[in-house]
Coordinates of C-alpha atoms in Angstrom, one line a residue:
Chain A
M503 CA 191.7 82.9 -21.2
P504 CA 188.0 84.0 -21.7
S505 CA 185.7 82.6 -19.1
A506 CA 182.9 80.2 -20.1
P507 CA 179.4 81.6 -20.1
V508 CA 177.7 81.1 -16.8
L509 CA 174.6 79.8 -18.4
P510 CA 175.5 77.1 -21.0
L511 CA 172.7 78.1 -23.3
T512 CA 174.5 76.9 -26.4
R513 CA 174.1 73.3 -25.2
D514 CA 170.3 73.4 -25.1
A515 CA 168.3 71.5 -27.6
S516 CA 166.7 74.8 -28.6
S517 CA 170.0 76.1 -29.7
R518 CA 170.1 73.4 -32.4
F519 CA 166.5 73.6 -33.7
L520 CA 165.8 77.3 -33.3
P521 CA 168.0 78.7 -36.1
W522 CA 166.4 76.2 -38.5
L523 CA 162.9 77.2 -37.4
I524 CA 163.9 80.9 -37.7
A525 CA 165.4 80.2 -41.1
F526 CA 162.2 78.6 -42.4
M527 CA 160.0 81.4 -41.0
V528 CA 162.3 84.1 -42.4
W529 CA 162.2 82.3 -45.8
L530 CA 158.4 82.3 -45.7
A531 CA 158.3 85.9 -44.4
A532 CA 160.7 87.1 -47.1
M533 CA 158.7 85.4 -49.8
A534 CA 155.4 86.9 -48.5
L535 CA 157.1 90.3 -48.4
A536 CA 158.5 89.9 -51.9
A537 CA 155.1 88.9 -53.2
A538 CA 153.5 92.0 -51.5
L539 CA 156.2 94.3 -52.9
V540 CA 155.9 92.9 -56.4
L541 CA 152.1 93.1 -56.4
S542 CA 152.4 96.6 -55.0
S543 CA 154.6 97.5 -58.0
F544 CA 152.2 95.8 -60.4
S545 CA 149.2 97.7 -59.0
E546 CA 151.2 101.0 -59.1
Q547 CA 152.1 100.4 -62.8
W548 CA 148.5 99.5 -63.7
R549 CA 147.2 102.5 -61.9
N550 CA 149.6 104.7 -63.8
D551 CA 148.5 103.1 -67.0
L552 CA 144.9 103.8 -66.1
T553 CA 145.3 107.4 -65.2
G554 CA 146.3 109.4 -68.2
T555 CA 145.3 107.2 -71.2
L556 CA 142.1 106.4 -73.1
T557 CA 141.6 104.4 -76.2
V558 CA 139.0 105.5 -78.7
Q559 CA 137.8 103.1 -81.4
I560 CA 136.2 104.5 -84.6
A561 CA 134.1 102.0 -86.4
T562 CA 134.6 101.6 -90.2
A563 CA 132.4 103.8 -92.3
P564 CA 129.2 102.0 -93.4
D565 CA 130.2 102.4 -97.1
G566 CA 133.5 100.6 -96.4
Q567 CA 135.5 103.4 -98.0
L568 CA 138.8 104.2 -96.3
A569 CA 138.4 107.9 -97.1
T570 CA 135.1 108.1 -95.3
T571 CA 136.6 106.2 -92.3
E572 CA 139.5 108.7 -92.4
H573 CA 137.0 111.6 -92.3
R574 CA 135.2 110.1 -89.3
L575 CA 138.6 109.6 -87.6
N576 CA 139.6 113.3 -88.2
R577 CA 136.2 114.4 -86.8
A578 CA 136.7 112.4 -83.6
L579 CA 140.3 113.6 -83.3
D580 CA 139.0 117.2 -83.5
I581 CA 136.4 116.6 -80.8
L582 CA 139.0 114.9 -78.6
R583 CA 141.6 117.6 -78.9
K584 CA 139.1 120.2 -77.9
T585 CA 138.0 118.2 -74.8
P586 CA 139.3 119.9 -71.6
G587 CA 142.0 117.7 -69.8
V588 CA 143.1 116.0 -73.0
I589 CA 146.8 116.6 -73.7
A590 CA 147.1 114.8 -77.0
A591 CA 145.0 112.6 -79.3
K592 CA 146.8 110.6 -81.9
A593 CA 145.5 108.2 -84.5
V594 CA 147.2 104.8 -84.4
P595 CA 148.7 104.4 -88.0
L596 CA 147.2 101.8 -90.2
K597 CA 150.6 100.1 -90.5
K598 CA 150.7 99.7 -86.7
I599 CA 147.2 98.3 -86.6
S600 CA 148.2 95.9 -89.3
E601 CA 151.2 94.8 -87.3
L602 CA 149.1 94.2 -84.2
L603 CA 146.7 92.1 -86.2
A604 CA 149.2 90.2 -88.3
P605 CA 149.6 87.3 -85.9
W606 CA 145.9 86.5 -86.2
L607 CA 144.8 87.7 -89.6
G608 CA 148.0 87.9 -91.6
R609 CA 149.5 90.9 -93.3
D610 CA 147.8 93.6 -95.3
V611 CA 144.3 93.0 -93.9
V612 CA 143.6 96.7 -93.7
T613 CA 143.8 97.3 -97.4
E614 CA 140.7 98.5 -99.2
T615 CA 140.7 95.6 -101.5
L616 CA 140.4 93.0 -98.7
G617 CA 137.6 95.1 -97.2
L618 CA 137.8 93.8 -93.6
P619 CA 135.9 96.3 -91.3
I620 CA 139.0 97.0 -89.2
P621 CA 138.2 99.9 -86.8
R622 CA 140.6 102.8 -86.4
L623 CA 142.2 103.5 -83.0
I624 CA 143.0 106.8 -81.3
D625 CA 145.4 107.0 -78.3
V626 CA 144.4 109.8 -76.0
K627 CA 146.7 111.2 -73.4
V628 CA 145.0 112.9 -70.5
Q629 CA 146.4 115.2 -67.8
P630 CA 147.1 113.0 -64.7
E631 CA 145.0 115.1 -62.4
A632 CA 142.1 115.6 -64.9
I633 CA 138.9 113.8 -64.4
I634 CA 137.3 112.9 -67.7
D635 CA 133.7 112.0 -67.8
V636 CA 134.1 109.0 -70.1
A637 CA 130.3 108.4 -70.5
A638 CA 129.7 112.1 -71.5
L639 CA 132.7 112.0 -73.9
R640 CA 131.3 108.8 -75.5
E641 CA 127.9 110.3 -76.0
R642 CA 129.4 113.5 -77.6
L643 CA 131.6 111.4 -79.9
N644 CA 128.7 109.2 -81.0
K645 CA 126.6 112.3 -81.9
E646 CA 129.2 113.3 -84.4
V647 CA 130.7 109.9 -85.3
D648 CA 128.3 107.0 -84.7
G649 CA 129.6 103.7 -83.5
T650 CA 132.5 105.2 -81.5
Q651 CA 133.7 103.4 -78.4
V652 CA 135.7 104.9 -75.6
D653 CA 137.7 102.6 -73.4
D654 CA 139.4 103.8 -70.3
H655 CA 140.6 100.2 -69.5
G656 CA 139.1 100.6 -66.1
A657 CA 136.4 98.0 -66.2
W658 CA 138.8 95.0 -66.1
L659 CA 142.0 96.7 -64.9
Y660 CA 140.3 97.9 -61.7
K661 CA 139.3 94.3 -61.0
L662 CA 142.9 93.2 -61.6
I663 CA 144.1 95.9 -59.2
A664 CA 141.6 94.9 -56.6
L665 CA 142.7 91.3 -56.9
A666 CA 146.3 92.3 -56.6
G667 CA 145.4 94.4 -53.6
A668 CA 143.7 91.4 -52.0
I669 CA 146.6 89.1 -52.6
E670 CA 149.0 91.8 -51.3
A671 CA 146.8 92.1 -48.1
I672 CA 146.9 88.3 -47.7
A673 CA 150.7 88.3 -48.1
L674 CA 151.0 91.0 -45.4
A675 CA 148.7 89.0 -43.1
V676 CA 150.9 85.9 -43.7
L677 CA 153.9 88.1 -42.8
A678 CA 152.1 89.2 -39.5
L679 CA 151.2 85.5 -38.7
I680 CA 154.7 84.4 -39.3
S681 CA 156.0 87.1 -36.9
I682 CA 153.5 85.9 -34.3
V683 CA 154.5 82.3 -34.7
A684 CA 158.2 83.4 -34.5
I685 CA 157.5 85.2 -31.2
A686 CA 155.7 82.3 -29.8
T687 CA 158.5 79.9 -30.8
V688 CA 161.1 82.1 -29.1
I689 CA 159.0 82.4 -26.0
F690 CA 158.6 78.6 -25.8
A691 CA 162.4 78.0 -26.4
T692 CA 163.3 80.7 -23.8
R693 CA 161.0 79.3 -21.2
T694 CA 162.4 75.8 -21.8
S695 CA 165.9 77.2 -21.3
L696 CA 164.8 79.0 -18.1
T697 CA 163.5 75.7 -16.8
I698 CA 166.7 73.8 -17.8
H699 CA 168.9 76.3 -16.1
R700 CA 166.6 77.1 -13.2
D701 CA 169.2 76.0 -10.5
V702 CA 171.9 78.2 -11.9
I703 CA 169.6 81.2 -12.4
E704 CA 168.4 80.8 -8.8
L705 CA 172.0 80.7 -7.6
L706 CA 172.8 83.8 -9.6
H707 CA 169.8 85.5 -8.1
V708 CA 170.9 84.6 -4.5
I709 CA 174.4 85.8 -5.0
G710 CA 173.1 89.2 -6.1
A711 CA 172.9 89.1 -9.8
K712 CA 170.5 91.7 -11.2
D713 CA 167.8 90.5 -13.6
A714 CA 169.5 92.3 -16.4
Y715 CA 172.7 90.2 -15.8
V716 CA 170.7 87.0 -16.5
A717 CA 168.7 88.6 -19.2
D718 CA 171.8 89.8 -21.0
Q719 CA 173.0 86.2 -21.4
F720 CA 169.7 85.1 -23.0
H721 CA 169.7 88.4 -25.0
W722 CA 173.1 87.8 -26.8
H723 CA 172.3 84.1 -27.2
A724 CA 169.0 84.8 -28.9
L725 CA 170.6 87.5 -31.1
S726 CA 173.2 85.0 -32.2
L727 CA 170.6 82.3 -33.0
G728 CA 168.3 84.9 -34.7
L729 CA 171.1 86.2 -36.9
K730 CA 172.2 82.6 -37.9
G731 CA 168.6 81.6 -38.8
G732 CA 167.8 85.0 -40.3
L733 CA 170.8 85.0 -42.7
A734 CA 170.1 81.4 -43.7
G735 CA 166.5 82.3 -44.4
V736 CA 167.2 85.4 -46.5
F737 CA 169.8 83.5 -48.4
L738 CA 167.3 80.8 -49.3
A739 CA 164.7 83.5 -50.1
A740 CA 167.1 85.4 -52.4
T741 CA 168.0 82.2 -54.2
T742 CA 164.3 81.4 -54.7
L743 CA 163.4 84.9 -55.9
L744 CA 166.3 85.0 -58.3
G745 CA 165.2 81.6 -59.6
L746 CA 161.6 82.8 -60.0
G747 CA 162.9 86.0 -61.7
S748 CA 164.8 84.0 -64.3
L749 CA 161.7 81.8 -65.0
W750 CA 159.6 84.9 -65.3
T751 CA 161.7 86.4 -68.0
G752 CA 160.6 83.6 -70.3
V753 CA 156.9 84.7 -69.9
E754 CA 156.1 87.3 -72.6
S755 CA 153.2 89.5 -71.5
S756 CA 152.6 93.1 -72.0
L757 CA 150.2 93.1 -69.1
L758 CA 152.5 91.7 -66.4
P759 CA 155.5 93.9 -65.7
P760 CA 158.9 92.4 -64.9
V761 CA 158.9 90.5 -61.6
S762 CA 162.3 91.8 -60.6
L763 CA 162.7 93.8 -57.3
N764 CA 164.4 97.1 -57.2
I765 CA 167.3 97.8 -54.8
W766 CA 165.0 99.2 -52.1
Q767 CA 162.7 96.2 -52.3
W768 CA 165.8 93.9 -52.1
A769 CA 166.9 95.8 -49.0
C770 CA 163.4 95.3 -47.5
V771 CA 163.7 91.5 -48.2
L772 CA 167.2 91.3 -46.7
A773 CA 166.1 93.3 -43.7
V774 CA 163.8 90.5 -42.7
A775 CA 166.9 88.7 -41.3
L776 CA 167.7 91.6 -39.1
I777 CA 164.1 92.0 -38.1
A778 CA 163.9 88.3 -37.2
A779 CA 167.1 88.6 -35.1
G780 CA 165.6 91.7 -33.4
I781 CA 162.3 89.9 -32.7
S782 CA 164.1 86.9 -31.1
T783 CA 166.4 89.1 -29.0
V784 CA 163.6 91.4 -27.7
T785 CA 161.2 88.4 -27.1
A786 CA 163.9 86.4 -25.3
R787 CA 164.9 89.3 -23.1
F788 CA 161.3 90.2 -22.3
T789 CA 160.4 86.6 -21.5
V790 CA 163.4 86.3 -19.1
L791 CA 162.8 89.6 -17.4
R792 CA 159.1 88.7 -16.9
A793 CA 160.0 85.3 -15.4
L794 CA 162.7 86.7 -13.2
G795 CA 160.3 89.4 -12.0
R796 CA 158.3 86.7 -10.4
M797 CA 161.2 85.8 -8.2
P798 CA 161.4 87.5 -4.8
Chain B
M715 CA 162.2 101.4 5.0
L716 CA 165.5 101.8 6.8
L717 CA 165.4 100.5 10.4
G718 CA 167.9 101.8 12.9
G719 CA 170.4 99.9 15.1
R720 CA 173.5 97.7 14.4
D721 CA 171.5 94.6 13.8
V722 CA 172.5 92.7 10.7
I723 CA 169.3 90.7 10.8
R724 CA 166.1 91.3 12.7
F725 CA 163.1 89.0 12.6
Q726 CA 159.8 90.0 14.2
N727 CA 156.9 87.6 14.5
V728 CA 157.9 85.9 11.2
G729 CA 155.9 83.1 9.9
V730 CA 156.6 81.0 6.8
R731 CA 154.1 78.8 5.0
Y732 CA 154.6 77.1 1.6
G733 CA 151.4 77.3 -0.5
L734 CA 148.4 76.0 1.6
G735 CA 150.6 73.8 3.7
P736 CA 151.3 74.1 7.4
E737 CA 153.3 76.9 8.8
I738 CA 157.0 75.9 8.8
L739 CA 158.1 78.7 11.1
H740 CA 155.9 80.4 13.7
D741 CA 156.3 83.8 15.3
V742 CA 160.1 83.8 14.9
S743 CA 161.6 86.8 16.6
M744 CA 165.3 87.4 16.9
R745 CA 168.2 89.7 16.1
L746 CA 171.7 89.1 15.1
E747 CA 174.2 91.8 16.0
E748 CA 177.0 92.9 13.7
G749 CA 180.1 90.7 14.3
S750 CA 178.3 87.9 16.1
L751 CA 178.7 84.2 15.4
H752 CA 175.8 81.8 16.0
F753 CA 175.1 78.2 15.4
L754 CA 171.7 77.2 14.1
T755 CA 170.5 73.9 15.3
G756 CA 167.4 71.8 15.1
A757 CA 166.2 68.4 14.0
S758 CA 165.8 67.7 10.3
G759 CA 162.7 69.4 9.0
A760 CA 162.7 71.9 11.9
G761 CA 162.9 74.7 9.4
K762 CA 166.6 75.6 9.4
S763 CA 166.8 75.8 5.7
S764 CA 163.6 77.9 5.5
L765 CA 165.1 80.3 8.1
L766 CA 168.3 80.5 6.1
R767 CA 166.4 81.1 2.9
L768 CA 164.7 84.1 4.6
M769 CA 168.1 85.4 5.7
Y770 CA 169.6 85.3 2.2
L771 CA 166.4 86.7 0.6
A772 CA 165.6 83.6 -1.5
N773 CA 162.1 83.6 0.1
Q774 CA 159.7 86.2 1.5
P775 CA 158.0 85.5 4.8
S776 CA 154.3 84.8 4.8
R777 CA 153.9 87.3 7.7
G778 CA 156.0 89.3 10.1
L779 CA 159.0 91.6 9.6
V780 CA 162.4 90.6 8.1
S781 CA 165.1 93.3 8.2
L782 CA 168.5 92.9 6.6
F783 CA 171.2 95.5 7.3
G784 CA 168.5 97.8 8.6
H785 CA 166.3 97.4 5.5
D786 CA 162.7 96.2 5.9
I787 CA 162.6 93.6 3.1
A788 CA 158.8 94.0 2.5
T789 CA 159.2 97.7 1.7
T790 CA 162.6 97.7 0.0
P791 CA 162.2 98.2 -3.7
R792 CA 163.0 95.0 -5.7
R793 CA 165.8 96.8 -7.6
D794 CA 167.7 97.3 -4.4
L795 CA 167.5 93.6 -3.3
P796 CA 170.5 92.4 -5.4
G797 CA 172.7 95.0 -3.6
L798 CA 171.6 93.5 -0.2
R799 CA 172.1 90.0 -1.4
R800 CA 175.7 90.8 -2.5
Q801 CA 176.4 91.5 1.2
V802 CA 175.4 88.0 2.1
G803 CA 177.7 85.0 1.4
V804 CA 176.0 81.6 1.4
V805 CA 177.6 78.1 1.7
F806 CA 175.0 75.7 0.5
Q807 CA 174.5 72.3 1.9
N808 CA 174.9 70.7 -1.5
F809 CA 177.6 73.3 -2.6
R810 CA 175.6 74.3 -5.7
L811 CA 178.8 74.7 -7.8
I812 CA 178.2 75.1 -11.5
D813 CA 179.5 72.0 -13.2
H814 CA 180.7 73.4 -16.5
L815 CA 182.7 76.2 -14.8
T816 CA 186.2 75.8 -13.3
A817 CA 186.9 76.3 -9.6
M818 CA 188.3 79.7 -10.5
E819 CA 185.2 80.7 -12.5
N820 CA 182.8 79.4 -9.7
V821 CA 184.6 81.4 -7.1
A822 CA 184.7 84.5 -9.4
L823 CA 180.9 84.5 -9.9
P824 CA 179.9 86.9 -7.1
L825 CA 182.6 89.3 -8.4
R826 CA 181.3 89.0 -11.9
V827 CA 177.7 89.7 -11.0
A828 CA 178.9 92.7 -9.0
G829 CA 180.6 94.0 -12.1
A830 CA 184.3 93.5 -11.0
S831 CA 187.0 93.9 -13.6
E832 CA 188.8 90.9 -15.0
S833 CA 192.1 92.2 -13.4
Q834 CA 190.4 92.3 -10.0
I835 CA 189.1 88.7 -10.5
R836 CA 192.5 87.5 -11.7
E837 CA 194.2 89.0 -8.6
H838 CA 191.8 88.0 -5.8
V839 CA 190.4 84.6 -6.8
P840 CA 193.7 82.7 -7.1
E841 CA 194.7 84.3 -3.8
L842 CA 191.6 83.1 -2.0
L843 CA 191.8 79.6 -3.6
N844 CA 195.4 79.5 -2.4
W845 CA 194.2 80.5 1.1
V846 CA 191.7 77.6 1.2
G847 CA 194.4 75.2 0.0
L848 CA 193.2 74.8 -3.6
S849 CA 195.9 76.6 -5.5
D850 CA 196.6 73.5 -7.6
Q851 CA 192.9 73.0 -8.5
I852 CA 192.2 76.5 -10.0
D853 CA 191.2 75.1 -13.4
A854 CA 189.5 71.9 -12.1
R855 CA 185.9 71.4 -12.7
P856 CA 183.6 70.4 -9.7
S857 CA 183.1 66.9 -11.0
T858 CA 186.9 66.2 -10.6
L859 CA 187.0 67.5 -7.0
S860 CA 186.5 65.6 -3.7
G861 CA 183.6 66.5 -1.3
G862 CA 186.0 68.5 0.9
Q863 CA 187.5 70.3 -2.1
K864 CA 184.1 71.2 -3.4
Q865 CA 183.2 72.5 0.1
R866 CA 186.2 74.7 0.1
V867 CA 185.4 76.1 -3.4
A868 CA 181.9 76.8 -2.1
I869 CA 183.3 78.6 0.9
A870 CA 185.7 80.6 -1.2
R871 CA 182.8 81.6 -3.5
A872 CA 180.7 82.7 -0.4
I873 CA 183.5 84.9 1.0
I874 CA 185.2 86.3 -2.2
A875 CA 183.1 89.4 -2.2
R876 CA 183.8 90.0 1.5
P877 CA 180.2 89.7 2.7
K878 CA 179.0 91.3 5.9
L879 CA 176.9 88.2 6.7
L880 CA 178.0 84.6 6.1
L881 CA 175.4 81.8 6.2
A882 CA 176.6 78.2 6.1
D883 CA 174.1 75.4 5.7
E884 CA 175.6 72.2 7.1
P885 CA 179.1 73.1 6.0
T886 CA 180.6 70.1 7.8
G887 CA 178.1 67.6 6.5
N888 CA 180.4 66.1 3.9
V889 CA 183.7 66.3 5.6
D890 CA 185.5 64.4 8.4
D891 CA 185.8 65.8 11.9
H892 CA 189.3 67.1 11.3
I893 CA 188.3 69.2 8.3
A894 CA 185.1 70.2 10.1
M895 CA 187.2 71.8 12.9
R896 CA 189.4 73.5 10.3
L897 CA 186.3 74.9 8.6
M898 CA 185.0 76.2 11.9
H899 CA 188.3 77.9 12.6
L900 CA 188.1 79.5 9.1
F901 CA 184.6 80.9 10.0
E902 CA 186.1 82.2 13.3
E903 CA 188.8 84.0 11.4
L904 CA 186.2 85.6 9.2
N905 CA 184.1 86.5 12.2
K906 CA 187.2 88.1 13.8
I907 CA 187.5 90.5 10.9
G908 CA 183.9 91.6 11.4
T909 CA 181.8 89.2 9.4
T910 CA 178.5 88.1 11.1
V911 CA 178.4 84.3 10.8
V912 CA 175.5 81.8 11.1
V913 CA 176.4 78.1 10.9
A914 CA 173.5 75.7 10.6
T915 CA 174.6 72.2 11.7
H916 CA 173.6 68.9 13.1
N917 CA 177.1 68.3 14.4
K918 CA 176.8 68.4 18.2
A919 CA 180.6 68.0 18.7
L920 CA 181.2 71.0 16.6
V921 CA 178.7 73.1 18.6
T922 CA 179.9 72.0 22.0
G923 CA 183.6 72.4 20.9
F924 CA 183.1 76.2 20.4
S925 CA 181.7 78.7 22.7
Y926 CA 179.1 80.5 20.6
P927 CA 175.3 81.1 21.2
R928 CA 172.9 78.9 19.5
L929 CA 169.7 79.6 17.5
H930 CA 167.6 76.5 18.1
L931 CA 164.6 75.5 16.0
A932 CA 162.0 73.0 17.3
N933 CA 158.6 72.6 15.8
G934 CA 159.0 75.8 13.8
E935 CA 159.7 77.9 16.9
L936 CA 163.0 79.5 17.5
S937 CA 164.8 80.0 20.8
V938 CA 168.1 81.7 21.3
L939 CA 170.3 79.7 23.6
K940 CA 173.5 80.9 25.4
A941 CA 176.8 79.3 24.6
G942 CA 177.3 76.0 26.3
T943 CA 173.6 75.2 26.7
P944 CA 173.4 71.4 26.5
F945 CA 171.4 69.7 23.8
A946 CA 168.0 68.2 24.7
E947 CA 167.7 64.4 24.3
N948 CA 165.2 64.6 21.4
D949 CA 167.2 67.2 19.4
D950 CA 168.2 64.7 16.7
E951 CA 164.6 63.5 15.9
T952 CA 163.2 64.4 12.6
N953 CA 160.4 66.9 12.7
A954 CA 158.1 65.3 10.3
E955 CA 155.5 68.0 10.5
G956 CA 158.0 70.6 9.4
L957 CA 159.5 68.7 6.5
R958 CA 159.3 70.6 3.2

């Protein structure tokens, strides 16, 4: 028959509330971590979009003739293709522009008969490591083809990346705060248990138990509570994230990438349970050893 | 520091004070030889429990030298103290049995903390419980045992690991005279096989019924009295100054 544990830690009040507290903190931590990971992915994708592409806009010819505009377009393409660092420069077909504008202006707005001054667009691909002086390129293009605009998307996308970075940093700070609160909670619960079982601990001490013998009992107990709370917390977090993911799929936006996590990001979120169990175990053991160290 | 000689315990000018309170023990000097049996007497509050706590290393002295099995406690590394404590068996006045453990588990505690195997525990503990007359109470919890039965479980726990030194704090306080005598005979048996024994007691009949020297505490001072030394008239008075 297996013997009963010497310290009846499972009967302590902390054994009932601690897994719930850990579950709640793990849920918060997992959500903060998921937010940080998703924002990191967003930033990465936006950064990739930024590096390597430019959009050049050629204003319609003053005479409104499509042929003249086409000539200006070809001149700009020629300059762009000769610019060092540019891999490719390709005019966006009129049909494509028409499709992009159709939701607002209706179909066939780019025809000569309608006469709307729709600018022509050029997609420019740049070598990833190349540094293009956008201002100089703009000036050169305008000398040959006046009214040309060069957009590297940076002005507003950099702000968006900075905002995402700030939110990511806040999420990580929240994660750190949750860890600190978790440690403080475990310390408090362990000290309470030490007080409750003071007589038995002193008895064990007197009959020759090493500090590690007592600490082991708290260690395994804290591991068990940490795992219970941690697994419950990540289960809740996974459910929440899957729910948010399904809501996100309804949002159509070319700017915001899909909110789903990849397998490694899921592994990181799930690892929060193990980290929580590890934190409770190490904290409980350290707290007990520190308290026992004060005994003669 | 390892001190020479066959002394199980040596005290030299030991003083004990709790916090900023008065000194409970003053300049206690004594030595207990291996294989000796002593009574420890003194009025309530004279410092008997404090002296015993020093002996089983639950407290450190405020001053002076305490040596156990030749080790100066002040200079012995803390990691070595559990090993010394395991060589000391203690019968506490209030038994200090663990309520949620059975008699068997309570008695097995010193073996468990020493890392004994389950087979050793299953072999020795029932044997000892049988020896103290509790073979039918192996699975009983302390709350279901009588005072005398608890006392015997406490004694079994104190001696299961075959300690070199056995300290008993008022072991006969909760039992009738007949059982008190039987317990004393049990301590004598252990003493005969080489265990050094100290029995703290108020029971004058017990002390006078056996011929062993007496450590007597009065007003925090210790005197070592030869066997048969009669009790002074005021020996039963409570020492209010020394109450903890």
